[in-house]
Coordinates of C-alpha atoms in Angstrom, one line a residue:
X1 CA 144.1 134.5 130.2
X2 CA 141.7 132.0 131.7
X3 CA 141.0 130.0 128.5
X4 CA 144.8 129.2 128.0
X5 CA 144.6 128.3 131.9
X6 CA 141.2 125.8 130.9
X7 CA 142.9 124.4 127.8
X8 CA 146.6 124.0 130.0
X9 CA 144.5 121.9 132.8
X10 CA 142.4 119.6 129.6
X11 CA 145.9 118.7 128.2
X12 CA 147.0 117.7 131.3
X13 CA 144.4 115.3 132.1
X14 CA 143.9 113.7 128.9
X15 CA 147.9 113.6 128.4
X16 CA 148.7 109.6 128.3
X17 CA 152.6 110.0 128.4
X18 CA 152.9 110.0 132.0
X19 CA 152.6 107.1 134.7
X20 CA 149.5 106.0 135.7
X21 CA 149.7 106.1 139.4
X22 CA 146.3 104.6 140.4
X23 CA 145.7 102.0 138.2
X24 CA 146.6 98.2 138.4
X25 CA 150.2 97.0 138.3
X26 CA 151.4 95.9 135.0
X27 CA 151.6 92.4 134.0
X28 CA 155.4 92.0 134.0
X29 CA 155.3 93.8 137.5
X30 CA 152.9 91.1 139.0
X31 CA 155.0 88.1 137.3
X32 CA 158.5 89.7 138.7
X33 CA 156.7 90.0 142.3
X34 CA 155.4 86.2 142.4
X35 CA 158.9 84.8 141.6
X36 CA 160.2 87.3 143.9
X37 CA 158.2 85.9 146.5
X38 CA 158.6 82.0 146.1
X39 CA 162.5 82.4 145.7
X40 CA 162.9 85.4 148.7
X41 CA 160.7 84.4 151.5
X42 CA 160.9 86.8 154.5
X43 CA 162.5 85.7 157.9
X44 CA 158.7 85.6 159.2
X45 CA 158.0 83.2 156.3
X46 CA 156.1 85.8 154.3
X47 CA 157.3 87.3 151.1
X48 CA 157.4 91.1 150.6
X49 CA 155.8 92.5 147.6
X50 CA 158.0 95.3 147.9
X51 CA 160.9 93.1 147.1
X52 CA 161.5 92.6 143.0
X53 CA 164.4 91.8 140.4
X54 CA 165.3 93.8 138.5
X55 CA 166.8 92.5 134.9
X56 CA 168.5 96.2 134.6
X57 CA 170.8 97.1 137.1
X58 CA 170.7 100.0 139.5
X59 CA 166.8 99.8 138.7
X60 CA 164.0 98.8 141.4
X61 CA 160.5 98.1 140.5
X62 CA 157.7 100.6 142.0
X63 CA 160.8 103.2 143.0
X64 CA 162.6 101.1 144.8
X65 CA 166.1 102.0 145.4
X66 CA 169.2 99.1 144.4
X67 CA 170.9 97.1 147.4
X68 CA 174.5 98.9 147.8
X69 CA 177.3 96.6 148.5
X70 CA 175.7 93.4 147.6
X71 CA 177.5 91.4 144.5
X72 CA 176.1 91.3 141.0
X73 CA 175.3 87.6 139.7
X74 CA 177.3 86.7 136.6
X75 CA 174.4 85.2 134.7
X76 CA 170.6 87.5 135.1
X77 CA 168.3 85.3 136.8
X78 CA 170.7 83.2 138.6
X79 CA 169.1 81.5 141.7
X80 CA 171.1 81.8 145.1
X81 CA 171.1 78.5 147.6
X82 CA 168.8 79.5 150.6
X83 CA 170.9 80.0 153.5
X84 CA 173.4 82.1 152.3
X85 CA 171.6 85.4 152.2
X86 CA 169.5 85.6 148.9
X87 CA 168.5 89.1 147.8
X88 CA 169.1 90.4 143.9
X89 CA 171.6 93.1 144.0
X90 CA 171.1 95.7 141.3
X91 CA 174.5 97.4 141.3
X92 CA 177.8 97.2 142.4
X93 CA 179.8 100.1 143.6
X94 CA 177.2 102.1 142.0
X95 CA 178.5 100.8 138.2
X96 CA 176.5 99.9 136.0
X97 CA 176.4 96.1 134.6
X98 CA 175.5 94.8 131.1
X99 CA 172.7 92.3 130.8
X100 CA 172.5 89.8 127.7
X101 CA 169.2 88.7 126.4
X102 CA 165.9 90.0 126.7
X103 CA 165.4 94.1 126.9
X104 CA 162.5 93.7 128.9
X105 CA 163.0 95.2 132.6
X106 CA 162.4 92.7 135.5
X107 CA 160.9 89.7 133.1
X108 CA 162.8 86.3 134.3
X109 CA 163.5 84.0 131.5
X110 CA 164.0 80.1 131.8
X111 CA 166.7 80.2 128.7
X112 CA 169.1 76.6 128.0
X113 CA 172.5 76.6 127.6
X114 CA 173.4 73.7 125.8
X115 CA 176.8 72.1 126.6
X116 CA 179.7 72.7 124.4
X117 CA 181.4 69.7 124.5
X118 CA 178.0 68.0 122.8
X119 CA 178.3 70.8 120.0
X120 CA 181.7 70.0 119.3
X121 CA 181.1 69.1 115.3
X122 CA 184.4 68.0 114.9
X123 CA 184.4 65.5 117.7
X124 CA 181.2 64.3 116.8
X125 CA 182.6 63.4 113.3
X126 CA 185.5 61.7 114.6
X127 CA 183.3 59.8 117.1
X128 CA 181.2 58.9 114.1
X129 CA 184.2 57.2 111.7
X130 CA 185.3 55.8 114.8
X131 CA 182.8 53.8 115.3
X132 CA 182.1 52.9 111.9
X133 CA 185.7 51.8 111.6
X134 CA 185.0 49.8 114.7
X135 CA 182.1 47.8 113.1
X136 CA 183.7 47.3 109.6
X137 CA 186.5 45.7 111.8
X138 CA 184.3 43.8 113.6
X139 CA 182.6 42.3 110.4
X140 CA 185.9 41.6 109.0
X141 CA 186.4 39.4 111.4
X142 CA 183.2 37.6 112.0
X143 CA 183.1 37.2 107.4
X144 CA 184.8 34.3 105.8
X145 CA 185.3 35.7 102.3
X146 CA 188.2 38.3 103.8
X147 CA 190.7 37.1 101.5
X148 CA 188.4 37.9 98.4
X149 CA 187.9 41.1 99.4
X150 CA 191.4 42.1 100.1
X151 CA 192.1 40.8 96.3
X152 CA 189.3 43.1 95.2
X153 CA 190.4 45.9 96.6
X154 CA 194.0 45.2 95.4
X155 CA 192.6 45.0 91.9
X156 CA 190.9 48.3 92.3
X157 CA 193.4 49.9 93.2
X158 CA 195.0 52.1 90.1
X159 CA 197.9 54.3 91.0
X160 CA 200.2 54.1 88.1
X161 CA 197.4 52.3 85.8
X162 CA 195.4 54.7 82.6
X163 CA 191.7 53.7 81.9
X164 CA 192.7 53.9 78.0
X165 CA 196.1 54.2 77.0
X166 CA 196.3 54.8 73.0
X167 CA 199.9 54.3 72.7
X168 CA 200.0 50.5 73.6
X169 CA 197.7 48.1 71.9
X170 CA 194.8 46.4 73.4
X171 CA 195.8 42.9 74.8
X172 CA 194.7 40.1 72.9
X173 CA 191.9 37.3 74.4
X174 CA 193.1 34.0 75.0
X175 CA 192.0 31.1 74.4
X176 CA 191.1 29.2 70.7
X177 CA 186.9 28.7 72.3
X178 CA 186.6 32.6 72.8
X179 CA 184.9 34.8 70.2
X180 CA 186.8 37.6 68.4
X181 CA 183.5 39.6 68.3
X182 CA 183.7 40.0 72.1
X183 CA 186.0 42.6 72.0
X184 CA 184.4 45.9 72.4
X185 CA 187.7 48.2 71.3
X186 CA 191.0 48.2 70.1
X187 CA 193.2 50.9 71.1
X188 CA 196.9 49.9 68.8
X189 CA 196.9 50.2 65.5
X190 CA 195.4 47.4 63.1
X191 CA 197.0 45.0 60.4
X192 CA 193.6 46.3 58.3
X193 CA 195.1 48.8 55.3
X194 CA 192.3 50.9 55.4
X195 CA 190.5 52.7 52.3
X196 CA 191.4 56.7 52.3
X197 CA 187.5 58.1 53.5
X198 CA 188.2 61.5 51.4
X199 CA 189.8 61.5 48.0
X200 CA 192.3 64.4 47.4
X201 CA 190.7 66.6 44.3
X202 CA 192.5 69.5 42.5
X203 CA 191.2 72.7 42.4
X204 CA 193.2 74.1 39.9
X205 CA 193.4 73.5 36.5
X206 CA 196.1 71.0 34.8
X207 CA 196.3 72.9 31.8
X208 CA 194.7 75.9 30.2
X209 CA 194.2 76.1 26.1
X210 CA 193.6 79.1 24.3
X211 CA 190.5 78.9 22.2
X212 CA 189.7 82.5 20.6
X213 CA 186.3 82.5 18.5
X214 CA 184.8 80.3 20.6
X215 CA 180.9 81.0 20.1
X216 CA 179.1 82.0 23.1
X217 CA 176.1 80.0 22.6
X218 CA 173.9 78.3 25.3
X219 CA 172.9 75.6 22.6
X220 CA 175.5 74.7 20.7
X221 CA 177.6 71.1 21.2
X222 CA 181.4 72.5 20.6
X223 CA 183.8 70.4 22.1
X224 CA 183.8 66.8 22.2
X225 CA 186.5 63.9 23.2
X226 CA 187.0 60.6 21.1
X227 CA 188.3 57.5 22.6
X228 CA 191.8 57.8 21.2
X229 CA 192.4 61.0 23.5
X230 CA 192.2 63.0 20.6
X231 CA 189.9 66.2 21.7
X232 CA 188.3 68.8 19.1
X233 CA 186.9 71.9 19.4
X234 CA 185.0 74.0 16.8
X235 CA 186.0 77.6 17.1
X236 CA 183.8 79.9 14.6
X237 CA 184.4 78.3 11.2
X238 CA 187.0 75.8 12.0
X239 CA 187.7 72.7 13.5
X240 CA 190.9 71.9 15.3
X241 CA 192.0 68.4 17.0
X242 CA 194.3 68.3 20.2
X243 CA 196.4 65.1 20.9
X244 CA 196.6 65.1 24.5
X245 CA 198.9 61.9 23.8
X246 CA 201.7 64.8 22.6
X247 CA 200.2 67.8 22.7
X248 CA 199.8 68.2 19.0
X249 CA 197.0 70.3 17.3
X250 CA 195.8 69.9 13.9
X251 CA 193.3 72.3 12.1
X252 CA 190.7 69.4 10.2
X253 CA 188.4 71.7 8.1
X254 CA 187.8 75.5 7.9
X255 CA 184.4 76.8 6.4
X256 CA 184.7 78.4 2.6
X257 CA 182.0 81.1 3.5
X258 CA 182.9 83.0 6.5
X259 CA 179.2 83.8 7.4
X260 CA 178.1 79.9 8.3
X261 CA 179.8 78.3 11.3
X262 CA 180.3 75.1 13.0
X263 CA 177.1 74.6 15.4
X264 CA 178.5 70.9 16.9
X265 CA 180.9 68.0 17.3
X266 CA 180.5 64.4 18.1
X267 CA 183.2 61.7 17.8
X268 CA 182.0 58.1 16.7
X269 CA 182.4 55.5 19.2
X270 CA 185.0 53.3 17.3
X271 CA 187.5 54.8 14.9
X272 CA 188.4 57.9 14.0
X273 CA 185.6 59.6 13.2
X274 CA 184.5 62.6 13.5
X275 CA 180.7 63.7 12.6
X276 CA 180.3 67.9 12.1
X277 CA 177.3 69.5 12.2
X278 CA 176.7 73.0 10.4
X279 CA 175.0 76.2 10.5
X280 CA 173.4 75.7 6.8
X281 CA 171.3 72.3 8.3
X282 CA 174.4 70.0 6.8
X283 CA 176.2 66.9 8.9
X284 CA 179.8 66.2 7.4
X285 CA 181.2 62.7 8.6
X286 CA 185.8 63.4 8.4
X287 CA 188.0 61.0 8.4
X288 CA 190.4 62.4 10.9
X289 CA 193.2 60.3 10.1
X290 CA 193.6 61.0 6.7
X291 CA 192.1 64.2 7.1
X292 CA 189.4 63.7 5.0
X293 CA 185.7 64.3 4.5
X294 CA 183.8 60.7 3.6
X295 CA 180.1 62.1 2.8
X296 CA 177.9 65.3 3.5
X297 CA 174.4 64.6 4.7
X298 CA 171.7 67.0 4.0
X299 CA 168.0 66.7 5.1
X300 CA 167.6 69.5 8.1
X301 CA 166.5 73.1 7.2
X302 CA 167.9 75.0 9.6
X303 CA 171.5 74.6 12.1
X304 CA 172.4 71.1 13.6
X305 CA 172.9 72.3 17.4
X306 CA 173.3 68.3 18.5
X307 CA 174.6 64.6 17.6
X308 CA 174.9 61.5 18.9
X309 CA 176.0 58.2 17.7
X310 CA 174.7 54.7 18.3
X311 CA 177.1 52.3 16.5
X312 CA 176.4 53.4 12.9
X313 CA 173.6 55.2 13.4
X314 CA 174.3 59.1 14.0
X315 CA 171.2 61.7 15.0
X316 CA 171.0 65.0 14.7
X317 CA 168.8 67.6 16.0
X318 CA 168.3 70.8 14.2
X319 CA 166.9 74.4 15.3
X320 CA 163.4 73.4 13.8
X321 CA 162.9 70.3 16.6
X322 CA 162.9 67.7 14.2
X323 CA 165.6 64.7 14.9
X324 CA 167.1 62.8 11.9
X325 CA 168.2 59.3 12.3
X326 CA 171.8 58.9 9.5
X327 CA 172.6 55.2 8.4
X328 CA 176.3 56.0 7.7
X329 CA 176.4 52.7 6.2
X330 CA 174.0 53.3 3.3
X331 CA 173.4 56.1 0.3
X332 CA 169.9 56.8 1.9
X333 CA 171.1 58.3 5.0
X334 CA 168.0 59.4 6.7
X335 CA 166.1 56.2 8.1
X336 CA 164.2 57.8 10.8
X337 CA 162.3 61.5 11.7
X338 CA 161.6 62.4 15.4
X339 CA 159.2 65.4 16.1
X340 CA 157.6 65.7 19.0
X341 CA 159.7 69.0 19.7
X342 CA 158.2 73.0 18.7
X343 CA 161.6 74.5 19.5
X344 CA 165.3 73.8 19.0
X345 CA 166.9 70.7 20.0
X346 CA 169.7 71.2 22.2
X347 CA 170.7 67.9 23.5
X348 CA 170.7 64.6 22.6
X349 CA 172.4 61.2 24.1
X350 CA 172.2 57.9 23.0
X351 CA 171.9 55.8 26.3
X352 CA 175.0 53.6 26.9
X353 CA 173.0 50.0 26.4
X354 CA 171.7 51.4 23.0
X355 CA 168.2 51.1 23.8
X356 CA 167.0 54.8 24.6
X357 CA 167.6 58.3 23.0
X358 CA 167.0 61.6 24.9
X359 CA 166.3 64.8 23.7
X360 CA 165.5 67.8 25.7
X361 CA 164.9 70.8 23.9
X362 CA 164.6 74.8 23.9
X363 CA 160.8 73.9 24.8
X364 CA 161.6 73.0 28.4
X365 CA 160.5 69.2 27.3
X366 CA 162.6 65.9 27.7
X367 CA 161.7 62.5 25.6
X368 CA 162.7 59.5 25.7
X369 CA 162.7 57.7 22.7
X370 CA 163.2 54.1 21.6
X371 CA 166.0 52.4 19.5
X372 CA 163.7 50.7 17.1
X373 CA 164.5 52.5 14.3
X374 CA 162.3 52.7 11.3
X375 CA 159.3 51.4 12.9
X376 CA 156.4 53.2 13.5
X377 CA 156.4 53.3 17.4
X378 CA 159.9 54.7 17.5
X379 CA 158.1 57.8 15.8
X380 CA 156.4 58.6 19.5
X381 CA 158.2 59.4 22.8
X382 CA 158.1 56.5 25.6
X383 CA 158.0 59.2 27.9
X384 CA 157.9 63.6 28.1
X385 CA 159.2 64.8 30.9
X386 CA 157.7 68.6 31.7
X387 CA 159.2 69.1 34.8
X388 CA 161.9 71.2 33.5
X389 CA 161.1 75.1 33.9
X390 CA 163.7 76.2 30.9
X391 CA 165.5 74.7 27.8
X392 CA 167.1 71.7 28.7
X393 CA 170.8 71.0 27.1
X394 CA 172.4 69.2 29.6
X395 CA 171.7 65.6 30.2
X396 CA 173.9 62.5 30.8
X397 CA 173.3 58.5 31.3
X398 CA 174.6 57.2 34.1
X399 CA 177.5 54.5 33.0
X400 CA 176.5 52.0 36.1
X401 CA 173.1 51.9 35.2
X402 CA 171.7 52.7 32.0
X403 CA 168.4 53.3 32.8
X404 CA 169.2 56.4 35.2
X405 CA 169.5 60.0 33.3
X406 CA 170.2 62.9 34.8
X407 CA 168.9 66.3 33.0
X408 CA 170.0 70.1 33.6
X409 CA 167.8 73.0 33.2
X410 CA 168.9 76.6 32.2
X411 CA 168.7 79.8 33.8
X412 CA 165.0 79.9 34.6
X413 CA 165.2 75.9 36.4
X414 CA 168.4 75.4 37.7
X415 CA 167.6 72.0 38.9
X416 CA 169.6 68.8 38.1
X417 CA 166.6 65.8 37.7
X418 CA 167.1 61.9 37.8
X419 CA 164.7 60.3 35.5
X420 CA 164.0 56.0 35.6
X421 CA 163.3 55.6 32.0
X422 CA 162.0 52.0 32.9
X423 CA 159.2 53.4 34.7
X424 CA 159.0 57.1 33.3
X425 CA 159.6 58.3 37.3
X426 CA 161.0 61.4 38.3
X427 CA 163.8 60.0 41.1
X428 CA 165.1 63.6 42.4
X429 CA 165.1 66.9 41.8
X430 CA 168.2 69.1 43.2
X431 CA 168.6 73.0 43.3
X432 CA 171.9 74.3 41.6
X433 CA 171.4 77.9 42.0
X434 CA 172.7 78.6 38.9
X435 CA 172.4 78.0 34.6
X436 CA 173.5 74.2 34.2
X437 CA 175.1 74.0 30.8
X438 CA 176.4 70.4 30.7
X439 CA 176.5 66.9 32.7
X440 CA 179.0 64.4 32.9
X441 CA 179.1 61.1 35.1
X442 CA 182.4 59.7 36.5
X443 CA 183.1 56.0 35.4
X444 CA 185.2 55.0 38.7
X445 CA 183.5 56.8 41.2
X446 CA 179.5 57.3 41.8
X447 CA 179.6 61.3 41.7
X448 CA 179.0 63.8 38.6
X449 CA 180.2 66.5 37.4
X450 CA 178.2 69.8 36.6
X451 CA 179.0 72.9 33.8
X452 CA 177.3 76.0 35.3
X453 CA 176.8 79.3 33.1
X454 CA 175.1 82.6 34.9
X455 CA 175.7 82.9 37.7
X456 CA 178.4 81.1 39.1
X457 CA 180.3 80.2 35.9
X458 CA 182.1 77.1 37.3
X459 CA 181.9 73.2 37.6
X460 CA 181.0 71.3 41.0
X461 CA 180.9 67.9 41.7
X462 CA 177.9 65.9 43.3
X463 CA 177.9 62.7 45.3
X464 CA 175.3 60.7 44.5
X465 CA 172.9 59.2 45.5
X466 CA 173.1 62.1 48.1
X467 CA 173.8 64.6 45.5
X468 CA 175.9 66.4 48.1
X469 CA 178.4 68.8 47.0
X470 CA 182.2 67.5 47.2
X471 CA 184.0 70.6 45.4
X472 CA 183.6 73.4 43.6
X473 CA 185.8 74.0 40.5
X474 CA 186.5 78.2 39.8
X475 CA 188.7 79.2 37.3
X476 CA 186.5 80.6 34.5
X477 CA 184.9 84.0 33.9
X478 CA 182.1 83.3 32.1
X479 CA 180.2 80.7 31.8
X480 CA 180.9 77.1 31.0
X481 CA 179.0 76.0 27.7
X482 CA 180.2 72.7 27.0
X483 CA 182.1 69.7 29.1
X484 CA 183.6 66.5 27.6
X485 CA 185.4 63.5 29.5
X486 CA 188.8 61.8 29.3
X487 CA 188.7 58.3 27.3
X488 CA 190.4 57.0 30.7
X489 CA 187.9 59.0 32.8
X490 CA 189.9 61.2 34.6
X491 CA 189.9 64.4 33.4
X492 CA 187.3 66.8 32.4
X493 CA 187.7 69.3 30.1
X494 CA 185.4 72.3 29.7
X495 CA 184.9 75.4 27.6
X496 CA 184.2 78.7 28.5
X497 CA 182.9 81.6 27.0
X498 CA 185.9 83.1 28.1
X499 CA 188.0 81.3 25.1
X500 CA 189.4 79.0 27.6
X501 CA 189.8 75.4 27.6
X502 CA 190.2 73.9 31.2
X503 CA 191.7 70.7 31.7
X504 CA 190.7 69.4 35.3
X505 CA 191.9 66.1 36.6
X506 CA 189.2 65.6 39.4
X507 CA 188.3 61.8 38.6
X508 CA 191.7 60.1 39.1
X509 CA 191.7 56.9 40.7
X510 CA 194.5 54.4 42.0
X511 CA 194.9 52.2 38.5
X512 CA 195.6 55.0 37.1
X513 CA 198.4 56.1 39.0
X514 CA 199.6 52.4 39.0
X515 CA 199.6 52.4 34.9
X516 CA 201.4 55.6 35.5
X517 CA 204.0 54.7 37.1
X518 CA 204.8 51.1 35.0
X519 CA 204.4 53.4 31.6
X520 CA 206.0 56.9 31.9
X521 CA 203.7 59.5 30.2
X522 CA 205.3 61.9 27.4
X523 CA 206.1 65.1 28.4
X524 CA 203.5 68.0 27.3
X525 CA 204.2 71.5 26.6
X526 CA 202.6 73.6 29.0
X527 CA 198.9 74.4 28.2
X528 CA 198.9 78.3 28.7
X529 CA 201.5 78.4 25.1
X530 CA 199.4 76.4 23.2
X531 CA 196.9 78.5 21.1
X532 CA 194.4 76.4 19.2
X533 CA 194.1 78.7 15.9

């Protein structure tokens, strides 16, 4: 049992938990014994180091026991007036009291109270505007221009007043010497009649004929409208004319063999005229009001797909590429040959001056040709155009200037060009996103029109020059093959390969309402009962 005895008496020494007796007094002991001494002096004039404050109560330093019956100071640290009897009581009645502030036994601490009456944040504010309103009275009184300010502030003042009132209008300036352009807005209405921004477009159909046999064929020029509102349509072998004046229809010619068929219509600009192209390489030229045909023209060895007249010269283009210039005036018909084109011709326009022909054909080309027919440098293209990614059919001059053409490819392009035949310049190129079949431009308003085939199968109108879309027109099932325009320029018809003839009103302008509404039209039966057979 010794060892446990040995290791008892080494834990005790070396244990640090305890007091340590015999070494120097700690630092907070020596500071709470000097103040002790200069504030509790003795009665012989020397202090006692024995004597110490104690921050807890009922707590002495060094074992010294607490004062009974002496009173507890409110505040810890409180100094008492000499005189009186000054030693620190540590208790009362042997209760325990609560100090505030620092935990650290007998440590004195010097701490400010500051005063609540300067804290008072609410006085100090009111002290504050009183004083400014003070001063701004003050300067009132020592500033001459009082009487301005007073009508400032009058004029300021808005209690029953609206910055902008749109109900009222704006007052007027006086005076003949001040300038109208001062006025930055006017909230009334204006004397001005202003112009309708927007335009109010149809999207249906104003009436629907019936075309059965209507060939479904991407090059092919079928329908056509002549300037006595008279509008034909080829259906298989026969040609039919629909008076859009009454409604009448009238089958012109019928083929004799019922393989061949009728490949394209044009109308002549002046009279009625009507120039038929054929499946066997043949133009016809009809009278349509007698109902008669005047001459056939031969010359083409394979279908005439496309016509276009330039007073009284008519060309054709035929499935071989070649383009015949007709004389209908004389017996030797043919005055001209074009061929610059390896595959069928598809489309052809006369420009509306005269001076330029276009062709674009199933070889993805466009030329421009001149009007000097019979000479030898009308035999070569101005310009060829090879932008075009697929066979171009569609393609339309622009009425307002006749330099401008605007060319539509088929399914593999899908762009609408502008070309400047003056200087052979490609002016825009726009994305359709879809077969474009036919062109027309309006004649009142500076947008165009636009016959789509896969995959969209409508028509949809561009503003230009922005070429911006203003409204689609859906109604058919299948695509459109072939558009033709109104004498008066306000409706559009187009044919489907559906069998279905669309009449769309989407260029009406204000004359023609006005002539309207002098002149009465004649009542039409409706479209859908009309069956062009």
């Amino acid at each position: 049992m010794a060892h446990f005895n040995f290791n008892k008496d080494i834990n005790e020494i070396v244990k640090l938990d305890g007091p340590m007796l015999g070494g120097p007094m700690m630092r907070w002991q020596r500071k709470a014994q000097e103040t002790l001494i200069r504030v509790h002096p003795n009665d012989n004039g020397v202090s006692s180091p024995f004597k110490s404050r104690s921050r807890t109560p009922g707590k002495t330093v060094n074992g010294a026991a607490p004062t009974t019956g002496s009173k507890t100071p409110k505040t810890p640290g409180a100094k008492t007036p000499s005189g009186k009897g000054g030693e620190v009581a540590g208790c009362r009645s042997g209760k325990k009291t609560k100090t505030p502030g620092n935990k650290t036994p007998g440590r004195l601490q010097d701490r400010f109270i500051p005063s609540r009456s300067t804290t008072d944040m609410e006085f100090g504010h009111y002290a504050i505007m009183k004083r400014g309103e003070e001063e701004s009275e003050n300067n009132q009184n020592d500033n001459p221009n009082t009487d301005y300010q007073e009508q400032l502030r009058e004029a300021m003042e808005m209690k029953d007043c609206k910055i902008l009132n749109f109900r009222t209008k704006a007052p007027q300036a006086n005076g003949p010497d001040i300038n109208s352009l001062h006025v930055l807005y006017s909230c009334g209405k204006s004397n001005i009649k202003q112009s309708a921004s927007t335009r109010h477009i149809p999207k249906e159909p104003e009436r629907i004929l019936d075309a059965p046999n209507l060939l479904d064929d991407y090059y092919l020029n079928l329908l056509d409208w002549s300037h006595l509102n008279i509008l034909t349509v080829a259906l298989g072998n026969e040609v039919f004319l629909w008076n859009a004046d009454n409604g009448t229809i009238i089958q012109l010619m019928e083929l004799s063999t019922p393989d061949d068929y009728i490949s394209s219509v044009s109308w002549a600009q002046e009279g009625a005229v009507l120039a038929v192209g054929l499946s066997t390489g043949v133009v016809q030229i009809w009278d349509t009001d007698q109902q008669k045909l005047i001459r056939s023209m031969t010359g083409h060895t394979a279908r005439v797909g496309s016509m276009s007249w330039n007073a009284h010269i008519l060309s054709s283009g035929s499935r071989t590429g070649a383009i015949h210039h007709h004389d209908v005036r004389i017996a030797n018909h043919q005055v001209a040959v074009l061929e610059n084109h390896t595959q069928e011709v598809c489309g052809l326009r006369w420009s509306p001056d005269g001076r330029h022909l276009a062709s674009g054909g199933n070889d993805n080309l466009v030329n421009i040709w001149s009007n000097q027919v019979g000479s030898a440098n009308a035999t070569v293209p101005l310009y060829t155009f090879t932008d075009h990614q697929a066979a171009v059919k569609a393609m339309s001059w622009c009425p307002w200037q006749p330099y401008l053409l605007a060319t539509g490819g088929g399914t593999a392009d899908r762009h609408i060009r502008m070309w400047n035949v003056q200087s052979g310049a490609n002016v825009g190129a726009y994305d359709t996103e879809s077969q474009v079949c036919s062109i027309l431009w309006s004649k009142e308003h500076k947008e165009l029109i636009s016959g789509h085939g896969y995959a969209l199968n409508h028509l949809r109108i561009w503003k230009y020059p922005s070429m911006n879309k203003v409204v689609d027109l859906v109604g058919h099932t299948s695509r459109v093959l072939c558009m033709a325009m109104s004498p008066d320029g306000a409706t559009v018809a187009s044919a489907a390969a559906d069998e279905t003839i669309r009449l769309w009103k989407c260029f009406a302008y204000e004359k023609q309402s006005k002539k309207s509404e002098a002149k009465p039209e004649k009542k039409m039966t409706s479209g859908l009962s009309m069956c062009i057979r």
